[in-house]
Amino acid sequence: MTQERISLLNGKHIVLGVTGSIAAYKAADLASKLTQAGALVDTILTGAAQRFVTPLTFQALTGRPAYTSMWESAEGLPAHIPHIGLGEGADLMIIAPATAHTIARLAHGLADDLLAVTALAARCPLIVAPAMDGAMYAHPATQANLAALVAHGVHVIVPDEGRFASGLEGRGRLPEVPVLLGHIRRLLGRGGPLAGRQVIVTAGGTRERLDPVRHLTNRSSGKQGYALAQAALDAGADVVLISAAQHLTPPVGAQVIAVESAEEMRAAVLDAADAADALIMAAAVADFKPAQAAAQKIKKGDDPDAALTLTLARTPDILLDVKARRAQTGRPRVVIGFAAESENLLANAREKLARKGLDLIVANDISAPDAGFEVDTNRVTLLDAQGGQQPYELASKAAVAEIVIGWLARAVS
Ligand code: C5P
């Protein structure tokens, strides 16, 4: 899968340290994804790392030199000594995979190769992603070393559980690249325009129960909501993601509250609203639910001509309830809604903006095949409460999310 540019990563200097673990192949993919996202990646490989992957792998993927030795010359770096130069110019350093041995070296401040010296000299945030056999990871020595790193301000990623190359099972696997990227984004986003702000994002189509095996739902995938949660995290916000989406991996750093029905989503939103600076209602909330959910599976019976008539009842309108709550508490300070329309888009959106008491509505034309449900792109117009109206070209959902979060950052500043 190709990785599109990520504003937060664009032009950032990242030092990637690679140590001698079989998971080093994932570091090559990480270097590639970071580069595609717009980052400038300088790689340092330990001697053991070079038994698994070569400097050339990283040079080819990043288009930049890869370093292996303290003693080699490093042209073009801000200082004449490579380890100081690499760390000095960096926005972030990540060691992935980090072996038990390198973790021990870092914990004790040893400076016996280029990677260790650079980590010691760097003033930027440092992420360490351990990867090793389960018993090695669980060993008190490793745990004590990791605790020392955390005490030194290092961001340690907890490894995954699963199967090792040895065939054994346990905790110690390097997380997949999107997760590593998520941690990098979280750290780089700290201090962004939404730092210290609490943002609620709802996502996905709610599911309204019909009987124990069936429900009514809609075509919303939740992708736009998840992209909004990621963009808010990139801007430094604390994000509560209230999700009815089914098959999406939540962004690293979001507090996820899984819900099914409109009622559950309403309860979760109102619960979080009083502490929130902003609410972004990107979820496609069902307007109707079965008036009565059957306790047992509804049987079709023997008559092939029999019809089944369902009676539907209205679900609560969450935004109207938020409007009422907000009139008393003043929270959330900013509320953003979505309008997915197949006709009279702007008129309908403006009417909703007023009726639901919104500060901004994102109007989304779902009649076009390349925008709206399930696809990765959207064509939106932003309408604000002051009468402003801004149309945008077809863009990825990630780009649309950055536009909306940009607007929000200005609104809460
Ligand atoms: O009324 P309509 O569903 O078109 O409005 C869309 C906006 O209202 C979206 O932001 C959606 O999340 C929200 N909504 C809601 N509660 C409902 C239905 C929609 O908050 N029951």
Tab-separated table of C-alpha atoms and ligand atoms in Angstrom:
chain	number	residue	atom	x	y	z
A	1	MET	CA	0.000	0.000	0.000
A	2	THR	CA	1.320	3.448	-0.793
A	3	GLN	CA	1.473	6.001	1.926
A	4	GLU	CA	0.267	9.516	1.189
A	5	ARG	CA	2.043	12.585	2.509
A	6	ILE	CA	1.341	13.377	6.138
A	7	SER	CA	1.589	17.091	6.954
A	8	LEU	CA	2.939	16.409	10.430
A	9	LEU	CA	5.798	14.301	9.019
A	10	ASN	CA	6.523	16.375	5.940
A	11	GLY	CA	10.105	17.683	6.079
A	12	LYS	CA	10.756	16.242	9.551
A	13	HIS	CA	14.203	14.807	10.265
A	14	ILE	CA	13.925	11.344	11.759
A	15	VAL	CA	16.832	9.186	12.875
A	16	LEU	CA	15.940	5.506	12.587
A	17	GLY	CA	18.117	3.153	14.624
A	18	VAL	CA	18.046	-0.514	13.610
A	19	THR	CA	19.468	-3.286	15.784
A	20	GLY	CA	20.038	-6.996	15.280
A	21	SER	CA	16.627	-8.629	15.363
A	22	ILE	CA	14.788	-10.643	12.756
A	23	ALA	CA	12.179	-7.845	12.924
A	24	ALA	CA	14.722	-5.564	11.169
A	25	TYR	CA	12.831	-6.193	7.918
A	26	LYS	CA	9.932	-4.195	9.376
A	27	ALA	CA	12.328	-1.282	9.890
A	28	ALA	CA	12.875	-1.221	6.126
A	29	ASP	CA	9.122	-0.846	5.596
A	30	LEU	CA	8.990	1.830	8.308
A	31	ALA	CA	11.793	3.752	6.565
A	32	SER	CA	9.868	3.503	3.302
A	33	LYS	CA	6.533	4.667	4.773
A	34	LEU	CA	8.172	7.568	6.625
A	35	THR	CA	9.903	8.657	3.427
A	36	GLN	CA	6.673	8.417	1.415
A	37	ALA	CA	4.959	10.493	4.111
A	38	GLY	CA	7.530	13.244	3.467
A	39	ALA	CA	10.036	12.651	6.307
A	40	LEU	CA	13.816	12.796	5.871
A	41	VAL	CA	15.082	9.545	7.331
A	42	ASP	CA	18.682	8.934	8.383
A	43	THR	CA	19.312	5.326	9.333
A	44	ILE	CA	21.919	3.964	11.726
A	45	LEU	CA	22.496	0.211	11.732
A	46	THR	CA	24.361	-1.663	14.446
A	47	GLY	CA	26.806	-4.394	13.491
A	48	ALA	CA	24.254	-7.091	14.332
A	49	ALA	CA	21.525	-5.315	12.342
A	50	GLN	CA	23.687	-5.668	9.235
A	51	ARG	CA	23.437	-9.443	9.545
A	52	PHE	CA	19.714	-9.100	8.787
A	53	VAL	CA	19.504	-6.050	6.513
A	54	THR	CA	22.043	-3.899	4.698
A	55	PRO	CA	22.721	-0.158	4.720
A	56	LEU	CA	21.968	-0.220	1.007
A	57	THR	CA	18.382	-1.327	1.743
A	58	PHE	CA	17.818	1.861	3.726
A	59	GLN	CA	19.775	4.097	1.373
A	60	ALA	CA	17.624	2.901	-1.506
A	61	LEU	CA	14.355	3.336	0.402
A	62	THR	CA	15.111	6.735	1.936
A	63	GLY	CA	17.327	8.267	-0.732
A	64	ARG	CA	19.679	9.292	2.082
A	65	PRO	CA	22.870	7.812	3.513
A	66	ALA	CA	22.681	5.022	6.075
A	67	TYR	CA	25.346	5.043	8.808
A	68	THR	CA	27.128	2.143	10.445
A	69	SER	CA	30.238	3.472	12.101
A	70	MET	CA	31.340	6.166	14.488
A	71	TRP	CA	34.476	6.663	12.497
A	72	GLU	CA	33.141	7.243	9.021
A	73	SER	CA	32.993	10.813	7.677
A	74	ALA	CA	29.535	12.286	7.396
A	75	GLU	CA	29.406	14.978	4.792
A	76	GLY	CA	26.637	17.514	4.824
A	77	LEU	CA	25.725	17.024	8.471
A	78	PRO	CA	25.401	20.051	10.753
A	79	ALA	CA	28.412	19.004	12.822
A	80	HIS	CA	31.621	17.351	11.762
A	81	ILE	CA	31.199	14.455	14.182
A	82	PRO	CA	28.465	12.155	12.836
A	83	HIS	CA	26.734	11.173	16.083
A	84	ILE	CA	26.374	14.750	17.253
A	85	GLY	CA	25.329	15.893	13.776
A	86	LEU	CA	22.673	13.197	13.363
A	87	GLY	CA	21.090	13.748	16.769
A	88	GLU	CA	21.334	17.518	16.624
A	89	GLY	CA	19.402	17.977	13.427
A	90	ALA	CA	16.688	15.460	14.296
A	91	ASP	CA	13.058	16.062	15.245
A	92	LEU	CA	12.743	12.529	16.562
A	93	MET	CA	14.784	9.369	16.963
A	94	ILE	CA	13.251	5.884	16.935
A	95	ILE	CA	15.065	2.620	17.561
A	96	ALA	CA	13.018	-0.144	15.968
A	97	PRO	CA	13.610	-2.972	16.487
A	98	ALA	CA	15.515	-2.531	19.753
A	99	THR	CA	17.175	-5.690	21.081
A	100	ALA	CA	17.555	-6.546	24.778
A	101	HIS	CA	21.249	-5.805	24.391
A	102	THR	CA	20.774	-2.322	22.956
A	103	ILE	CA	18.091	-1.539	25.543
A	104	ALA	CA	20.608	-2.511	28.249
A	105	ARG	CA	23.280	-0.310	26.649
A	106	LEU	CA	20.904	2.664	26.464
A	107	ALA	CA	19.659	2.177	30.029
A	108	HIS	CA	23.225	2.369	31.308
A	109	GLY	CA	24.349	5.182	29.056
A	110	LEU	CA	26.952	3.079	27.256
A	111	ALA	CA	28.326	4.737	24.154
A	112	ASP	CA	30.094	1.976	22.307
A	113	ASP	CA	28.753	2.392	18.772
A	114	LEU	CA	27.228	5.083	16.552
A	115	LEU	CA	23.650	4.191	17.499
A	116	ALA	CA	24.307	4.349	21.247
A	117	VAL	CA	26.281	7.598	21.049
A	118	THR	CA	23.631	9.227	18.897
A	119	ALA	CA	20.863	8.199	21.316
A	120	LEU	CA	22.895	9.567	24.209
A	121	ALA	CA	23.685	12.850	22.479
A	122	ALA	CA	20.259	13.477	20.913
A	123	ARG	CA	18.100	16.250	22.348
A	124	CYS	CA	14.983	15.214	20.427
A	125	PRO	CA	12.307	12.770	21.677
A	126	LEU	CA	13.434	9.129	21.590
A	127	ILE	CA	11.179	6.135	20.927
A	128	VAL	CA	12.367	2.612	21.687
A	129	ALA	CA	10.449	-0.327	20.217
A	130	PRO	CA	11.661	-3.563	21.847
A	131	ALA	CA	11.661	-6.773	19.809
A	132	MET	CA	12.901	-10.029	21.285
A	133	ASP	CA	11.946	-13.472	22.513
A	134	GLY	CA	9.169	-13.493	25.140
A	135	ALA	CA	11.348	-14.783	27.961
A	136	MET	CA	14.023	-12.174	27.251
A	137	TYR	CA	11.397	-9.413	27.281
A	138	ALA	CA	9.837	-10.673	30.514
A	139	HIS	CA	13.216	-11.052	32.252
A	140	PRO	CA	13.594	-8.736	35.252
A	141	ALA	CA	16.843	-7.365	33.816
A	142	THR	CA	15.121	-6.232	30.603
A	143	GLN	CA	12.127	-4.885	32.503
A	144	ALA	CA	14.411	-2.931	34.840
A	145	ASN	CA	16.291	-1.508	31.851
A	146	LEU	CA	13.042	-0.486	30.172
A	147	ALA	CA	11.845	1.136	33.412
A	148	ALA	CA	15.123	3.078	33.514
A	149	LEU	CA	14.556	4.278	29.950
A	150	VAL	CA	11.020	5.413	30.803
A	151	ALA	CA	12.425	7.250	33.823
A	152	HIS	CA	14.857	8.981	31.459
A	153	GLY	CA	11.930	10.254	29.386
A	154	VAL	CA	12.182	7.679	26.616
A	155	HIS	CA	8.898	6.634	24.989
A	156	VAL	CA	8.863	2.810	25.112
A	157	ILE	CA	6.409	0.974	22.850
A	158	VAL	CA	4.939	-2.155	24.407
A	159	PRO	CA	5.602	-5.065	22.035
A	160	ASP	CA	2.839	-7.284	20.685
A	161	GLU	CA	1.986	-10.777	21.808
A	162	GLY	CA	2.153	-13.575	19.283
A	163	ARG	CA	4.318	-16.135	17.579
A	164	PHE	CA	8.080	-15.670	17.265
A	165	ALA	CA	10.370	-16.822	14.484
A	166	SER	CA	11.459	-19.569	16.916
A	167	GLY	CA	7.908	-20.948	16.925
A	168	LEU	CA	7.427	-19.988	20.583
A	169	GLU	CA	4.629	-17.667	21.690
A	170	GLY	CA	4.785	-14.677	24.005
A	171	ARG	CA	5.105	-10.887	24.239
A	172	GLY	CA	8.022	-9.391	22.410
A	173	ARG	CA	7.001	-8.944	18.782
A	174	LEU	CA	7.695	-5.623	17.108
A	175	PRO	CA	4.302	-3.983	16.381
A	176	GLU	CA	3.331	-3.511	12.752
A	177	VAL	CA	4.479	-0.420	10.865
A	178	PRO	CA	1.172	1.552	11.085
A	179	VAL	CA	1.383	1.266	14.878
A	180	LEU	CA	5.021	2.434	14.895
A	181	LEU	CA	3.982	5.338	12.661
A	182	GLY	CA	1.137	6.130	15.048
A	183	HIS	CA	3.557	6.422	17.989
A	184	ILE	CA	5.837	8.666	15.936
A	185	ARG	CA	2.886	10.897	15.033
A	186	ARG	CA	1.708	11.060	18.636
A	187	LEU	CA	5.091	12.246	19.820
A	188	LEU	CA	5.654	14.719	17.004
A	189	GLY	CA	2.141	16.112	17.488
A	190	ARG	CA	2.745	17.015	21.138
A	191	GLY	CA	2.586	20.750	21.544
A	192	GLY	CA	0.487	21.151	18.379
A	193	PRO	CA	-2.321	23.730	18.069
A	194	LEU	CA	-4.809	21.478	19.922
A	195	ALA	CA	-2.443	20.506	22.762
A	196	GLY	CA	-4.340	20.240	26.025
A	197	ARG	CA	-7.700	20.223	24.213
A	198	GLN	CA	-10.155	17.370	24.545
A	199	VAL	CA	-11.816	16.433	21.260
A	200	ILE	CA	-14.615	13.881	20.873
A	201	VAL	CA	-14.985	12.263	17.464
A	202	THR	CA	-17.812	9.893	16.589
A	203	ALA	CA	-17.398	7.473	13.706
A	204	GLY	CA	-19.140	4.703	11.799
A	205	GLY	CA	-22.726	3.692	11.203
A	206	THR	CA	-24.737	2.709	14.261
A	207	ARG	CA	-26.347	-0.726	14.329
A	208	GLU	CA	-29.901	-1.064	15.568
A	209	ARG	CA	-30.786	-4.501	16.836
A	210	LEU	CA	-33.663	-6.398	15.212
A	211	ASP	CA	-33.184	-9.803	16.812
A	212	PRO	CA	-30.189	-11.727	18.236
A	213	VAL	CA	-28.661	-12.226	14.769
A	214	ARG	CA	-29.794	-9.197	12.747
A	215	HIS	CA	-29.515	-5.449	12.842
A	216	LEU	CA	-30.296	-2.387	10.710
A	217	THR	CA	-27.335	-0.282	9.720
A	218	ASN	CA	-26.023	1.941	6.906
A	219	ARG	CA	-23.086	2.125	4.508
A	220	SER	CA	-20.825	4.327	6.631
A	221	SER	CA	-17.357	2.775	7.000
A	222	GLY	CA	-16.096	5.131	9.708
A	223	LYS	CA	-13.037	6.072	7.631
A	224	GLN	CA	-13.695	9.823	7.739
A	225	GLY	CA	-14.214	9.749	11.504
A	226	TYR	CA	-11.006	7.769	12.057
A	227	ALA	CA	-9.104	10.179	9.818
A	228	LEU	CA	-10.486	13.073	11.890
A	229	ALA	CA	-9.368	11.366	15.113
A	230	GLN	CA	-5.861	10.912	13.645
A	231	ALA	CA	-5.697	14.534	12.455
A	232	ALA	CA	-6.790	15.757	15.904
A	233	LEU	CA	-4.063	13.598	17.507
A	234	ASP	CA	-1.524	15.012	15.030
A	235	ALA	CA	-2.559	18.467	16.227
A	236	GLY	CA	-1.829	17.400	19.810
A	237	ALA	CA	-5.400	16.902	21.080
A	238	ASP	CA	-6.561	14.320	23.594
A	239	VAL	CA	-9.023	12.326	21.533
A	240	VAL	CA	-12.034	10.305	22.621
A	241	LEU	CA	-13.128	8.224	19.634
A	242	ILE	CA	-16.688	6.985	20.066
A	243	SER	CA	-16.893	4.351	17.395
A	244	ALA	CA	-19.571	2.222	15.834
A	245	ALA	CA	-17.177	1.245	13.036
A	246	GLN	CA	-16.426	-2.418	12.648
A	247	HIS	CA	-13.149	-3.179	10.949
A	248	LEU	CA	-10.867	-0.184	11.362
A	249	THR	CA	-7.714	0.024	13.468
A	250	PRO	CA	-7.987	2.991	15.812
A	251	PRO	CA	-5.211	5.591	15.673
A	252	VAL	CA	-2.501	5.258	18.321
A	253	GLY	CA	-3.238	7.488	21.301
A	254	ALA	CA	-7.022	7.727	20.912
A	255	GLN	CA	-9.213	6.632	23.794
A	256	VAL	CA	-11.705	4.374	22.046
A	257	ILE	CA	-15.243	3.790	23.268
A	258	ALA	CA	-16.938	1.105	21.196
A	259	VAL	CA	-20.699	1.470	20.776
A	260	GLU	CA	-23.369	-0.184	18.660
A	261	SER	CA	-26.652	1.680	18.692
A	262	ALA	CA	-27.665	5.334	18.489
A	263	GLU	CA	-28.756	5.108	22.151
A	264	GLU	CA	-25.317	3.850	23.210
A	265	MET	CA	-23.598	6.513	21.154
A	266	ARG	CA	-25.796	9.213	22.685
A	267	ALA	CA	-24.950	8.058	26.226
A	268	ALA	CA	-21.212	7.976	25.460
A	269	VAL	CA	-21.256	11.422	23.808
A	270	LEU	CA	-23.205	13.078	26.630
A	271	ASP	CA	-20.910	11.406	29.159
A	272	ALA	CA	-17.811	12.867	27.517
A	273	ALA	CA	-19.360	16.221	26.496
A	274	ASP	CA	-18.910	18.126	29.751
A	275	ALA	CA	-15.113	17.787	29.628
A	276	ALA	CA	-14.830	18.382	25.885
A	277	ASP	CA	-13.556	21.385	24.006
A	278	ALA	CA	-14.952	20.051	20.753
A	279	LEU	CA	-17.321	17.420	19.395
A	280	ILE	CA	-17.084	16.229	15.815
A	281	MET	CA	-20.150	14.141	14.926
A	282	ALA	CA	-18.880	12.267	11.883
A	283	ALA	CA	-20.912	9.143	12.690
A	284	ALA	CA	-23.810	8.125	10.500
A	285	VAL	CA	-26.347	7.720	13.263
A	286	ALA	CA	-29.376	5.638	12.292
A	287	ASP	CA	-32.523	7.749	12.300
A	288	PHE	CA	-34.772	4.736	12.886
A	289	LYS	CA	-34.515	1.508	14.835
A	290	PRO	CA	-36.833	-1.512	15.065
A	291	ALA	CA	-39.596	-0.429	17.453
A	292	GLN	CA	-39.089	-3.656	19.323
A	293	ALA	CA	-36.033	-5.922	19.207
A	294	ALA	CA	-37.134	-9.578	19.164
A	295	ALA	CA	-35.771	-11.691	22.015
A	296	GLN	CA	-35.427	-14.727	19.710
A	297	LYS	CA	-34.409	-15.029	16.078
A	298	ILE	CA	-37.315	-14.101	13.808
A	299	LYS	CA	-38.271	-17.257	11.834
A	300	LYS	CA	-39.323	-17.120	8.208
A	301	GLY	CA	-41.975	-19.842	8.579
A	302	ASP	CA	-43.208	-22.187	5.845
A	303	ASP	CA	-45.313	-19.841	3.736
A	304	PRO	CA	-43.129	-18.688	0.778
A	305	ASP	CA	-45.454	-15.705	0.168
A	306	ALA	CA	-45.451	-14.449	3.728
A	307	ALA	CA	-44.300	-10.851	4.151
A	308	LEU	CA	-42.697	-9.446	7.250
A	309	THR	CA	-43.689	-5.958	8.286
A	310	LEU	CA	-41.311	-4.094	10.572
A	311	THR	CA	-42.360	-1.134	12.633
A	312	LEU	CA	-39.572	1.381	13.100
A	313	ALA	CA	-39.220	4.007	15.788
A	314	ARG	CA	-37.107	7.164	15.842
A	315	THR	CA	-33.713	7.149	17.515
A	316	PRO	CA	-32.587	10.132	19.588
A	317	ASP	CA	-30.980	12.993	17.671
A	318	ILE	CA	-27.665	13.184	19.496
A	319	LEU	CA	-26.764	16.655	18.246
A	320	LEU	CA	-30.101	18.085	19.446
A	321	ASP	CA	-29.455	16.597	22.890
A	322	VAL	CA	-25.937	18.044	22.859
A	323	LYS	CA	-27.394	21.427	21.902
A	324	ALA	CA	-29.695	21.346	24.936
A	325	ARG	CA	-26.869	20.276	27.250
A	326	ARG	CA	-24.547	22.898	25.854
A	327	ALA	CA	-27.080	25.648	26.539
A	328	GLN	CA	-26.547	24.873	30.250
A	329	THR	CA	-22.880	23.890	30.470
A	330	GLY	CA	-21.238	25.740	27.578
A	331	ARG	CA	-19.562	22.441	26.645
A	332	PRO	CA	-18.447	21.244	24.187
A	333	ARG	CA	-17.225	24.693	23.224
A	334	VAL	CA	-17.262	23.869	19.517
A	335	VAL	CA	-19.605	21.414	17.787
A	336	ILE	CA	-19.116	20.198	14.227
A	337	GLY	CA	-21.674	18.128	12.337
A	338	PHE	CA	-21.786	16.383	8.998
A	339	ALA	CA	-24.452	16.490	6.320
A	340	ALA	CA	-24.454	13.630	3.853
A	341	GLU	CA	-26.988	14.550	1.214
A	342	SER	CA	-27.980	13.251	-2.182
A	343	GLU	CA	-29.866	16.446	-3.198
A	344	ASN	CA	-30.014	20.159	-2.313
A	345	LEU	CA	-26.743	19.686	-0.456
A	346	LEU	CA	-25.962	23.228	0.634
A	347	ALA	CA	-29.514	24.294	1.496
A	348	ASN	CA	-30.058	21.158	3.557
A	349	ALA	CA	-26.690	21.544	5.247
A	350	ARG	CA	-27.329	25.172	6.185
A	351	GLU	CA	-30.748	24.282	7.611
A	352	LYS	CA	-29.114	21.520	9.727
A	353	LEU	CA	-26.360	23.841	10.903
A	354	ALA	CA	-28.961	26.220	12.331
A	355	ARG	CA	-31.414	23.637	13.691
A	356	LYS	CA	-28.726	21.555	15.428
A	357	GLY	CA	-26.924	24.613	16.817
A	358	LEU	CA	-23.603	23.802	15.131
A	359	ASP	CA	-20.524	25.970	14.680
A	360	LEU	CA	-19.565	24.198	11.477
A	361	ILE	CA	-21.118	21.651	9.178
A	362	VAL	CA	-19.196	19.555	6.687
A	363	ALA	CA	-21.461	19.091	3.673
A	364	ASN	CA	-20.768	15.970	1.739
A	365	ASP	CA	-22.270	15.144	-1.652
A	366	ILE	CA	-22.915	11.407	-1.534
A	367	SER	CA	-24.404	11.205	-5.030
A	368	ALA	CA	-20.916	11.200	-6.637
A	369	PRO	CA	-19.300	7.732	-6.842
A	370	ASP	CA	-15.858	9.038	-5.796
A	371	ALA	CA	-17.033	10.768	-2.610
A	372	GLY	CA	-18.765	9.750	0.588
A	373	PHE	CA	-19.462	6.239	1.765
A	374	GLU	CA	-16.859	3.435	1.734
A	375	VAL	CA	-14.394	5.137	-0.663
A	376	ASP	CA	-11.196	6.852	0.501
A	377	THR	CA	-12.038	10.271	-0.930
A	378	ASN	CA	-14.524	13.012	-0.151
A	379	ARG	CA	-15.681	16.238	-1.765
A	380	VAL	CA	-16.839	18.640	0.914
A	381	THR	CA	-17.992	22.191	1.512
A	382	LEU	CA	-17.536	23.760	4.940
A	383	LEU	CA	-20.384	25.994	6.110
A	384	ASP	CA	-19.956	27.949	9.326
A	385	ALA	CA	-22.403	29.631	11.677
A	386	GLN	CA	-21.315	33.097	10.509
A	387	GLY	CA	-22.512	32.372	6.984
A	388	GLY	CA	-19.088	31.451	5.584
A	389	GLN	CA	-19.000	28.833	2.852
A	390	GLN	CA	-15.849	27.160	1.498
A	391	PRO	CA	-15.952	24.422	-1.160
A	392	TYR	CA	-13.003	22.024	-1.566
A	393	GLU	CA	-11.870	19.826	-4.446
A	394	LEU	CA	-12.036	16.030	-4.246
A	395	ALA	CA	-9.491	15.035	-1.573
A	396	SER	CA	-8.486	12.033	0.487
A	397	LYS	CA	-10.377	11.606	3.750
A	398	ALA	CA	-7.075	12.291	5.530
A	399	ALA	CA	-6.764	15.617	3.693
A	400	VAL	CA	-10.403	16.498	4.458
A	401	ALA	CA	-9.712	15.674	8.107
A	402	GLU	CA	-6.743	18.062	8.152
A	403	ILE	CA	-8.938	20.814	6.685
A	404	VAL	CA	-11.606	20.322	9.374
A	405	ILE	CA	-9.043	20.097	12.197
A	406	GLY	CA	-7.317	23.222	10.839
A	407	TRP	CA	-10.626	25.045	11.096
A	408	LEU	CA	-11.159	23.690	14.617
A	409	ALA	CA	-7.682	24.757	15.763
A	410	ARG	CA	-8.457	28.318	14.670
A	411	ALA	CA	-11.899	28.200	16.325
A	412	VAL	CA	-10.614	27.140	19.768
A	413	SER	CA	-7.450	29.254	19.778
B	1	C5P	O1	-30.136	14.839	10.520
B	1	C5P	P1	-28.981	14.234	9.819
B	1	C5P	O2	-28.786	12.791	10.125
B	1	C5P	O3	-28.939	14.454	8.359
B	1	C5P	O4	-27.721	15.058	10.400
B	1	C5P	C1	-26.436	14.646	10.264
B	1	C5P	C2	-25.639	15.065	11.466
B	1	C5P	O5	-26.378	14.829	12.661
B	1	C5P	C3	-24.379	14.247	11.601
B	1	C5P	O6	-23.356	15.038	12.185
B	1	C5P	C4	-24.818	13.100	12.508
B	1	C5P	O7	-23.715	12.547	13.194
B	1	C5P	C5	-25.804	13.788	13.440
B	1	C5P	N1	-26.915	12.937	13.919
B	1	C5P	C6	-27.142	12.817	15.266
B	1	C5P	N2	-28.168	12.013	15.727
B	1	C5P	C7	-28.997	11.381	14.857
B	1	C5P	C8	-28.767	11.518	13.475
B	1	C5P	C9	-27.721	12.295	13.036
B	1	C5P	O8	-26.423	13.418	16.062
B	1	C5P	N3	-29.984	10.615	15.316
